[in-house]
Amino acid sequence: MFSLPNDPTFYFDIGSPYAYLAGQRLPAVLPGTVRWQPVLLGGLFRLTGRSSWALGDPERRQRGMAEIERRARAYGLPPMRWPDPWPGDYLVVMRAATFAFTIGQGHEFARAAWARAFQQGVELSDPANVLDLAAEIGLSHEELAAAVADPEVKRALRDATEAAHAAGVFGVPTMAVGGELFWGDDRLEDAAGRM
């Protein structure tokens, strides 16, 4: 198992509504410097042999979605609007997020992507909808399209996902603080207590 990073680190995937909830609350609950690390949840699932709770049992899916909607209300966030279909394939948007962090626009991109997905119901499995986010980080569609196709960006996301798995991350959102992992948006306060 790899060691965890020294800096508090927030592991997330844009397609996770629980990561959305955590990302919205993170600046207030964990003030200070937190490193945001995009990882591909589908890649973590492949590495762990797990699958999404939102696939399979329709009743479990409905209960999970209702719980997320309840938490969003409790946190004072806008009403959830679910993309259709959800969940989807978030590889392109996660490559875009990975690139956005390399140019210092990662937080802005992640927040804009989450707002599109879970406040406006925009399907970010569609690459065209991802490229529409280019303006949020000061790029053209063409520049962002080139970035998500760049082998270095692809490798960076894959390497980050594999390193997270090796350090014990099996899902998102996960906070790493002081050598401990805290999985779930409802664990942010526990993570903050270790800072």
XYZ file of C-alpha atoms in Angstrom, residues 81 83 111-124 129 132-133 136:
20
model
C -31.697 17.974 -10.988
C -28.915 14.146 -15.576
C -17.725 23.567 -9.426
C -19.039 24.556 -12.859
C -19.274 20.906 -13.946
C -21.120 19.917 -10.763
C -23.529 22.835 -11.178
C -24.259 21.756 -14.747
C -24.718 18.113 -13.785
C -26.589 18.287 -10.486
C -28.223 21.720 -10.493
C -29.128 21.941 -14.192
C -29.374 18.235 -15.069
C -26.889 18.436 -17.964
C -25.554 15.032 -19.040
C -21.754 15.225 -18.817
C -21.563 19.155 -23.020
C -19.253 23.643 -23.392
C -17.510 24.061 -20.027
C -15.424 28.350 -17.475
